[in-house]
Amino acid sequence: MNELIKITGLVVRFYTYDGVVQAVDNIDLDIKQAETFGLVGETGCGKTVTALSILRLIPSPGKIEAGSIYFAVNKGQPLDLLALSEERVRQIRGSRISMIFQEPSAALNPVFTIGDQISEVILLHRQAEVAEKITKAVDKLLAQPRGFINIVRWPLWRMEKSLYQKTSQNPRAWQLRVVHRIPLLRRLLSRIKDEAGKMALGVLKDVEIPDAERIFKQHPHQLSGGMKQRAVIAMALACSPKLLIADEPTTSLDVTIQAQILELLNRLKVDREASILYITHDLAVAAEICDRIGVMYAGSLCEVGGVNDMYANPLHPYTHALLDAVPKPGVEPRAIGGFLPDPINLPSGCKFHPRCPRVMERCREQVPAMREVAAGHSVWCHLY
């Protein structure tokens, strides 16, 4: 399939003492290979919950009630992430699908250095790859002429090679757990951590961090907001994921750094042939970085289309209202009247009808269906 991610009928609810929160209500969307899909809407409309559902990280008391999320992890049959075991999802999470969180300070551990935190991701998901690389280096040592010094070291190198081969085949083998408990033998595996550190340093350079060697040794509190966000992006990219979820990654940054981060994400998407799910409430940012856009309102997807078509020809009244609220030269922005509905007590029919300037009687009673009005442009509205 051409889609990297295909979500159908996703329903997420939070069971609270006040009632059941309808966080995501029966949405369908897809993200194609090597594209940036933007998810826009007001705060509280379900954008982040949709992203967390892909990673199966819905916090308690939330629950994914229905739906399927198909992920084309390889060229073979796509996997339904909601049907996989927790262990299998952990293998995909962080390696094939990564997330950049909105607040970098909350995503970084203040106790550990930036280098240690990125190395941990590599050791968790790419340990077999690192071990295989070191095995080849040990093979070169074993191939050297056997002088006196090499004859003494040769049995040690043979043992090293055996341990690294075992690690490359199965990093969780019981023999390796035993080795890690013996201090003398544990030193033989120290090369894995050193090699992971070199790879982490390379990732920091990939995200254009100046003086990466110095940043590698520093703690999060020693970095500026822009540097911390680049470190979080480096951590997310450490395993070359196929899907990168960016949850408002530029919200807390000044406009100059925002532009740098957006340019960086665009370049990394092309270089690594990855797809991006970009969550934002800023339509100007979405226009800059996205190929297609989905507009969410009160847990429902109300319009999906190509970025140029969406801005030139918005169909849903809510999309119109969002675009009218964006400041433009010489035009006074107009606020959207009313408030988001209570997610515990949603209005009947179309959820937007209490705020809609084009409301009809049927809008109050009937839930609209998503219809494709033009090629690649769908809308959830009784007007079409």
Short mmCIF file of C-alpha atoms in Angstrom, two decimals:
data_model
loop_
_atom_site.label_atom_id
_atom_site.label_comp_id
_atom_site.label_asym_id
_atom_site.label_seq_id
_atom_site.Cartn_x
_atom_site.Cartn_y
_atom_site.Cartn_z
CA MET A 1 0.00 0.00 0.00
CA ASN A 2 1.07 3.59 -0.63
CA GLU A 3 0.07 4.59 2.90
CA LEU A 4 2.60 4.34 5.70
CA ILE A 5 -0.13 4.75 8.34
CA LYS A 6 -3.82 4.03 7.80
CA ILE A 7 -6.23 4.79 10.68
CA THR A 8 -9.83 3.59 10.42
CA GLY A 9 -12.68 4.08 12.90
CA LEU A 10 -10.46 5.18 15.80
CA VAL A 11 -12.39 5.81 19.03
CA VAL A 12 -10.64 6.94 22.24
CA ARG A 13 -12.49 7.66 25.47
CA PHE A 14 -11.40 8.76 28.95
CA TYR A 15 -13.44 7.41 31.86
CA THR A 16 -13.48 10.08 34.56
CA TYR A 17 -15.53 10.64 37.72
CA ASP A 18 -17.44 13.41 35.91
CA GLY A 19 -18.31 11.24 32.93
CA VAL A 20 -16.95 9.73 29.72
CA VAL A 21 -14.76 12.10 27.67
CA GLN A 22 -15.14 11.56 23.92
CA ALA A 23 -11.53 12.41 23.06
CA VAL A 24 -11.40 10.92 19.53
CA ASP A 25 -14.61 9.94 17.79
CA ASN A 26 -14.47 7.54 14.84
CA ILE A 27 -11.78 9.22 12.71
CA ASP A 28 -10.26 7.89 9.48
CA LEU A 29 -6.99 9.24 8.11
CA ASP A 30 -3.91 8.06 6.29
CA ILE A 31 -0.33 9.26 6.02
CA LYS A 32 1.44 8.42 2.78
CA GLN A 33 5.04 7.37 2.32
CA ALA A 34 7.52 10.29 2.49
CA GLU A 35 4.90 13.01 3.11
CA THR A 36 4.25 15.53 5.87
CA PHE A 37 0.68 15.37 7.13
CA GLY A 38 -0.48 18.27 9.29
CA LEU A 39 -3.11 17.87 12.01
CA VAL A 40 -4.52 21.28 12.96
CA GLY A 41 -7.26 22.59 15.22
CA GLU A 42 -7.92 24.35 18.51
CA THR A 43 -6.39 23.16 21.77
CA GLY A 44 -8.33 20.20 23.14
CA CYS A 45 -9.68 18.90 19.83
CA GLY A 46 -7.89 15.52 20.01
CA LYS A 47 -4.72 16.04 17.95
CA THR A 48 -2.25 14.77 20.56
CA VAL A 49 -4.54 11.90 21.62
CA THR A 50 -4.63 10.73 17.98
CA ALA A 51 -0.81 10.76 17.86
CA LEU A 52 -0.49 8.94 21.19
CA SER A 53 -2.92 6.29 19.91
CA ILE A 54 -0.48 5.47 17.10
CA LEU A 55 2.21 4.84 19.74
CA ARG A 56 -0.27 3.11 22.08
CA LEU A 57 0.63 5.57 24.84
CA ILE A 58 -2.86 6.68 25.90
CA PRO A 59 -2.56 7.52 29.63
CA SER A 60 -5.00 6.19 32.23
CA PRO A 61 -8.00 6.51 32.49
CA GLY A 62 -8.02 6.66 28.68
CA LYS A 63 -8.82 3.67 26.52
CA ILE A 64 -8.78 2.92 22.78
CA GLU A 65 -12.33 1.60 22.34
CA ALA A 66 -12.39 0.74 18.64
CA GLY A 67 -10.61 1.08 15.33
CA SER A 68 -7.42 -0.10 13.66
CA ILE A 69 -4.07 1.55 12.92
CA TYR A 70 -2.19 -0.17 10.10
CA PHE A 71 1.54 0.53 9.81
CA ALA A 72 3.59 -0.53 6.80
CA VAL A 73 6.68 -1.30 8.88
CA ASN A 74 8.23 -3.27 6.01
CA LYS A 75 7.37 -3.85 2.36
CA GLY A 76 5.27 -6.85 3.38
CA GLN A 77 1.84 -7.03 4.98
CA PRO A 78 1.06 -3.93 7.14
CA LEU A 79 0.70 -4.49 10.89
CA ASP A 80 -2.31 -3.43 12.97
CA LEU A 81 -0.59 -1.64 15.86
CA LEU A 82 -3.67 -2.02 18.08
CA ALA A 83 -3.60 -5.83 17.70
CA LEU A 84 0.10 -6.32 18.52
CA SER A 85 1.49 -7.43 21.87
CA GLU A 86 2.96 -4.77 24.16
CA GLU A 87 6.47 -6.20 23.68
CA ARG A 88 6.19 -5.97 19.87
CA VAL A 89 4.88 -2.40 20.10
CA ARG A 90 7.86 -1.44 22.31
CA GLN A 91 10.20 -2.69 19.58
CA ILE A 92 8.47 -0.44 17.01
CA ARG A 93 8.05 2.55 19.34
CA GLY A 94 11.21 4.64 19.29
CA SER A 95 12.78 2.72 16.41
CA ARG A 96 10.26 2.70 13.51
CA ILE A 97 7.96 5.40 14.97
CA SER A 98 9.37 8.26 17.07
CA MET A 99 7.84 11.34 18.67
CA ILE A 100 9.10 14.87 19.31
CA PHE A 101 7.21 16.26 22.27
CA GLN A 102 5.99 19.82 22.66
CA GLU A 103 8.14 20.71 25.67
CA PRO A 104 11.76 19.53 25.29
CA SER A 105 12.57 20.11 28.98
CA ALA A 106 9.93 17.53 29.95
CA ALA A 107 11.25 15.02 27.40
CA LEU A 108 14.86 15.12 28.69
CA ASN A 109 16.10 13.62 31.95
CA PRO A 110 17.92 16.37 33.91
CA VAL A 111 20.24 13.84 35.62
CA PHE A 112 21.91 12.42 32.50
CA THR A 113 23.97 14.10 29.79
CA ILE A 114 22.57 14.61 26.29
CA GLY A 115 25.02 12.02 24.93
CA ASP A 116 23.97 9.39 27.47
CA GLN A 117 20.29 9.87 26.66
CA ILE A 118 20.76 9.53 22.89
CA SER A 119 23.13 6.57 23.38
CA GLU A 120 20.46 4.84 25.48
CA VAL A 121 18.05 4.94 22.53
CA ILE A 122 20.71 3.41 20.26
CA LEU A 123 21.58 0.71 22.80
CA LEU A 124 17.91 -0.13 23.26
CA HIS A 125 16.98 -0.49 19.58
CA ARG A 126 20.23 -0.86 17.61
CA GLN A 127 22.44 -2.93 19.93
CA ALA A 128 22.60 -5.84 17.47
CA GLU A 129 23.69 -3.48 14.68
CA VAL A 130 26.39 -1.95 16.91
CA ALA A 131 27.64 -5.39 17.97
CA GLU A 132 27.87 -6.55 14.35
CA LYS A 133 29.94 -3.47 13.52
CA ILE A 134 32.35 -4.17 16.39
CA THR A 135 32.60 -7.85 15.41
CA LYS A 136 34.04 -6.80 12.05
CA ALA A 137 36.60 -4.61 13.85
CA VAL A 138 37.65 -7.54 16.07
CA ASP A 139 37.97 -9.74 12.96
CA LYS A 140 40.59 -7.32 11.64
CA LEU A 141 42.54 -7.66 14.90
CA LEU A 142 42.41 -11.44 14.67
CA ALA A 143 43.74 -11.27 11.10
CA GLN A 144 46.89 -9.41 12.18
CA PRO A 145 50.28 -11.27 12.18
CA ARG A 146 50.68 -13.12 15.47
CA GLY A 147 53.57 -11.40 17.16
CA PHE A 148 54.22 -11.97 20.88
CA ILE A 149 51.78 -9.27 22.01
CA ASN A 150 49.08 -10.47 19.63
CA ILE A 151 49.50 -14.10 20.73
CA VAL A 152 48.80 -13.01 24.33
CA ARG A 153 45.76 -10.95 23.29
CA TRP A 154 44.46 -13.43 20.73
CA PRO A 155 42.32 -15.56 23.17
CA LEU A 156 40.81 -12.35 24.58
CA TRP A 157 39.89 -11.15 21.09
CA ARG A 158 38.35 -14.55 20.32
CA MET A 159 36.21 -14.25 23.46
CA GLU A 160 35.25 -10.70 22.50
CA LYS A 161 34.22 -11.82 19.03
CA SER A 162 32.09 -14.61 20.48
CA LEU A 163 30.30 -12.20 22.83
CA TYR A 164 29.66 -9.60 20.11
CA GLN A 165 28.41 -12.26 17.69
CA LYS A 166 25.98 -13.45 20.35
CA THR A 167 24.86 -9.85 20.92
CA SER A 168 24.30 -9.23 17.20
CA GLN A 169 22.19 -12.40 16.96
CA ASN A 170 20.16 -11.84 20.14
CA PRO A 171 20.90 -8.85 22.41
CA ARG A 172 18.61 -10.36 25.07
CA ALA A 173 20.30 -13.79 25.24
CA TRP A 174 20.64 -15.24 28.77
CA GLN A 175 24.42 -15.73 28.31
CA LEU A 176 24.83 -11.96 27.89
CA ARG A 177 22.85 -11.28 31.06
CA VAL A 178 25.30 -13.54 32.91
CA VAL A 179 28.32 -11.73 31.39
CA HIS A 180 26.95 -8.36 32.51
CA ARG A 181 26.99 -9.63 36.12
CA ILE A 182 30.72 -10.54 36.00
CA PRO A 183 32.86 -7.34 36.25
CA LEU A 184 35.91 -8.77 34.42
CA LEU A 185 33.86 -10.03 31.47
CA ARG A 186 31.56 -6.99 31.48
CA ARG A 187 34.54 -4.87 30.41
CA LEU A 188 34.72 -6.90 27.17
CA LEU A 189 31.34 -5.46 26.19
CA SER A 190 32.31 -1.86 26.96
CA ARG A 191 33.02 -1.24 23.27
CA ILE A 192 29.27 -1.36 22.58
CA LYS A 193 28.66 1.69 24.77
CA ASP A 194 31.63 3.52 23.22
CA GLU A 195 30.40 2.78 19.69
CA ALA A 196 26.86 3.87 20.62
CA GLY A 197 28.36 7.15 21.88
CA LYS A 198 30.08 7.71 18.52
CA MET A 199 26.79 7.09 16.71
CA ALA A 200 24.96 9.47 19.09
CA LEU A 201 27.56 12.16 18.37
CA GLY A 202 26.99 11.65 14.64
CA VAL A 203 23.23 12.13 15.10
CA LEU A 204 23.84 15.40 16.98
CA LYS A 205 25.90 16.62 14.03
CA ASP A 206 23.10 15.56 11.64
CA VAL A 207 20.68 17.96 13.38
CA GLU A 208 23.20 20.79 12.91
CA ILE A 209 24.12 21.32 16.55
CA PRO A 210 27.25 23.51 16.65
CA ASP A 211 30.13 22.15 18.75
CA ALA A 212 28.41 18.77 19.07
CA GLU A 213 31.27 17.31 21.15
CA ARG A 214 30.63 19.87 23.89
CA ILE A 215 26.83 19.51 23.80
CA PHE A 216 27.25 15.71 23.97
CA LYS A 217 28.77 16.04 27.48
CA GLN A 218 26.33 18.65 28.82
CA HIS A 219 23.13 18.29 30.83
CA PRO A 220 19.75 19.62 29.61
CA HIS A 221 19.74 22.62 32.00
CA GLN A 222 22.93 23.90 30.34
CA LEU A 223 21.25 24.25 26.92
CA SER A 224 18.99 26.90 25.41
CA GLY A 225 15.44 26.04 24.32
CA GLY A 226 16.45 25.68 20.67
CA MET A 227 19.40 23.42 21.54
CA LYS A 228 17.22 21.23 23.76
CA GLN A 229 14.68 20.86 20.96
CA ARG A 230 17.45 19.84 18.53
CA ALA A 231 18.66 17.29 21.10
CA VAL A 232 15.13 15.86 21.35
CA ILE A 233 14.93 15.69 17.54
CA ALA A 234 18.31 13.91 17.49
CA MET A 235 16.99 11.40 20.04
CA ALA A 236 13.88 10.79 17.91
CA LEU A 237 16.00 10.30 14.76
CA ALA A 238 18.65 8.08 16.36
CA CYS A 239 17.08 4.92 14.92
CA SER A 240 16.06 6.38 11.53
CA PRO A 241 12.27 5.98 12.05
CA LYS A 242 9.86 5.69 9.12
CA LEU A 243 7.33 7.93 10.89
CA LEU A 244 8.22 10.99 12.96
CA ILE A 245 5.43 12.49 15.07
CA ALA A 246 6.11 16.15 15.88
CA ASP A 247 3.72 17.50 18.53
CA GLU A 248 3.96 21.31 18.24
CA PRO A 249 7.79 21.19 18.41
CA THR A 250 8.25 24.95 17.86
CA THR A 251 5.60 26.34 20.24
CA SER A 252 7.99 27.48 22.99
CA LEU A 253 10.68 28.83 20.61
CA ASP A 254 11.21 32.28 19.12
CA VAL A 255 10.40 32.79 15.44
CA THR A 256 14.04 32.63 14.26
CA ILE A 257 14.61 29.26 15.93
CA GLN A 258 11.18 28.08 14.72
CA ALA A 259 12.24 28.69 11.11
CA GLN A 260 15.49 26.76 11.68
CA ILE A 261 13.66 23.78 13.22
CA LEU A 262 11.10 23.68 10.37
CA GLU A 263 13.88 23.81 7.77
CA LEU A 264 15.72 21.04 9.65
CA LEU A 265 12.62 18.79 9.72
CA ASN A 266 12.05 19.32 5.99
CA ARG A 267 15.66 18.43 5.19
CA LEU A 268 15.69 15.35 7.44
CA LYS A 269 12.44 14.09 5.89
CA VAL A 270 14.00 14.21 2.42
CA ASP A 271 17.39 12.80 3.49
CA ARG A 272 15.92 9.89 5.46
CA GLU A 273 12.84 9.31 3.25
CA ALA A 274 10.59 9.45 6.31
CA SER A 275 7.02 10.64 6.85
CA ILE A 276 6.03 13.28 9.41
CA LEU A 277 2.81 13.73 11.35
CA TYR A 278 3.00 17.41 12.29
CA ILE A 279 0.60 18.57 15.02
CA THR A 280 0.02 22.30 15.32
CA HIS A 281 -2.58 25.00 15.90
CA ASP A 282 -0.59 27.44 13.76
CA LEU A 283 -1.95 27.41 10.20
CA ALA A 284 0.99 29.48 8.94
CA VAL A 285 3.44 26.82 10.13
CA ALA A 286 1.27 24.07 8.62
CA ALA A 287 1.31 25.85 5.24
CA GLU A 288 5.10 26.04 5.39
CA ILE A 289 5.89 22.40 6.13
CA CYS A 290 2.90 20.17 5.24
CA ASP A 291 1.89 18.37 2.04
CA ARG A 292 -1.64 17.58 3.24
CA ILE A 293 -3.70 18.86 6.16
CA GLY A 294 -6.43 17.40 8.35
CA VAL A 295 -8.60 19.77 10.40
CA MET A 296 -9.89 18.39 13.73
CA TYR A 297 -12.76 19.66 15.84
CA ALA A 298 -13.99 18.16 19.13
CA GLY A 299 -12.44 14.76 18.42
CA SER A 300 -13.65 14.51 14.80
CA LEU A 301 -11.86 15.06 11.51
CA CYS A 302 -13.91 17.64 9.58
CA GLU A 303 -11.78 18.28 6.47
CA VAL A 304 -8.77 16.70 4.75
CA GLY A 305 -6.99 17.95 1.64
CA GLY A 306 -3.80 19.06 -0.05
CA VAL A 307 -2.25 22.12 1.55
CA ASN A 308 -2.65 24.38 -1.51
CA ASP A 309 -6.24 23.31 -2.17
CA MET A 310 -7.16 23.66 1.51
CA TYR A 311 -5.94 27.24 1.77
CA ALA A 312 -7.25 28.33 -1.64
CA ASN A 313 -10.62 26.59 -1.36
CA PRO A 314 -11.58 25.74 2.25
CA LEU A 315 -14.92 23.89 2.41
CA HIS A 316 -15.88 23.34 6.03
CA PRO A 317 -17.16 26.41 7.95
CA TYR A 318 -14.71 25.61 10.76
CA THR A 319 -11.78 25.66 8.32
CA HIS A 320 -13.05 29.02 7.04
CA ALA A 321 -13.19 30.31 10.61
CA LEU A 322 -9.65 29.12 11.38
CA LEU A 323 -8.26 30.84 8.29
CA ASP A 324 -10.17 34.06 9.09
CA ALA A 325 -8.56 34.06 12.55
CA VAL A 326 -5.02 34.10 11.06
CA PRO A 327 -3.54 37.65 11.01
CA LYS A 328 -2.98 38.94 7.46
CA PRO A 329 -1.52 42.27 6.26
CA GLY A 330 -4.25 44.87 6.06
CA VAL A 331 -6.99 42.50 7.23
CA GLU A 332 -8.38 42.42 10.77
CA PRO A 333 -8.42 38.83 12.11
CA ARG A 334 -11.80 37.53 13.25
CA ALA A 335 -12.12 35.36 16.33
CA ILE A 336 -14.26 32.21 16.22
CA GLY A 337 -17.41 32.82 18.24
CA GLY A 338 -18.32 30.54 21.12
CA PHE A 339 -16.27 27.79 22.74
CA LEU A 340 -15.30 24.20 22.14
CA PRO A 341 -18.13 21.92 23.35
CA ASP A 342 -17.85 19.95 26.58
CA PRO A 343 -16.31 16.58 25.52
CA ILE A 344 -18.42 14.84 28.18
CA ASN A 345 -21.66 16.31 26.81
CA LEU A 346 -21.21 16.84 23.07
CA PRO A 347 -24.00 18.46 21.05
CA SER A 348 -26.21 16.27 18.87
CA GLY A 349 -25.77 16.18 15.11
CA CYS A 350 -22.77 18.14 13.82
CA LYS A 351 -20.53 19.09 16.74
CA PHE A 352 -19.76 22.49 15.20
CA HIS A 353 -23.39 23.56 14.71
CA PRO A 354 -23.63 25.75 17.90
CA ARG A 355 -20.83 27.97 16.47
CA CYS A 356 -21.51 27.60 12.75
CA PRO A 357 -22.70 30.70 10.81
CA ARG A 358 -24.24 28.45 8.12
CA VAL A 359 -26.13 26.08 10.41
CA MET A 360 -29.24 24.30 9.06
CA GLU A 361 -31.95 22.36 10.90
CA ARG A 362 -30.54 18.99 9.85
CA CYS A 363 -27.14 19.99 11.33
CA ARG A 364 -28.71 19.89 14.80
CA GLU A 365 -30.09 16.38 14.36
CA GLN A 366 -27.97 14.37 11.90
CA VAL A 367 -24.28 13.53 12.10
CA PRO A 368 -22.69 14.36 8.71
CA ALA A 369 -20.66 11.84 6.72
CA MET A 370 -17.18 12.41 5.30
CA ARG A 371 -17.49 12.97 1.55
CA GLU A 372 -14.81 13.38 -1.11
CA VAL A 373 -15.81 16.58 -2.91
CA ALA A 374 -12.76 16.76 -5.17
CA ALA A 375 -9.79 14.48 -5.79
CA GLY A 376 -7.96 14.16 -2.48
CA HIS A 377 -10.23 16.74 -0.77
CA SER A 378 -12.85 15.43 1.69
CA VAL A 379 -15.21 17.29 4.00
CA TRP A 380 -17.47 16.33 6.93
CA CYS A 381 -20.43 18.69 6.41
CA HIS A 382 -24.12 18.70 5.34
CA LEU A 383 -23.42 21.56 2.90
CA TYR A 384 -21.81 19.09 0.45
#
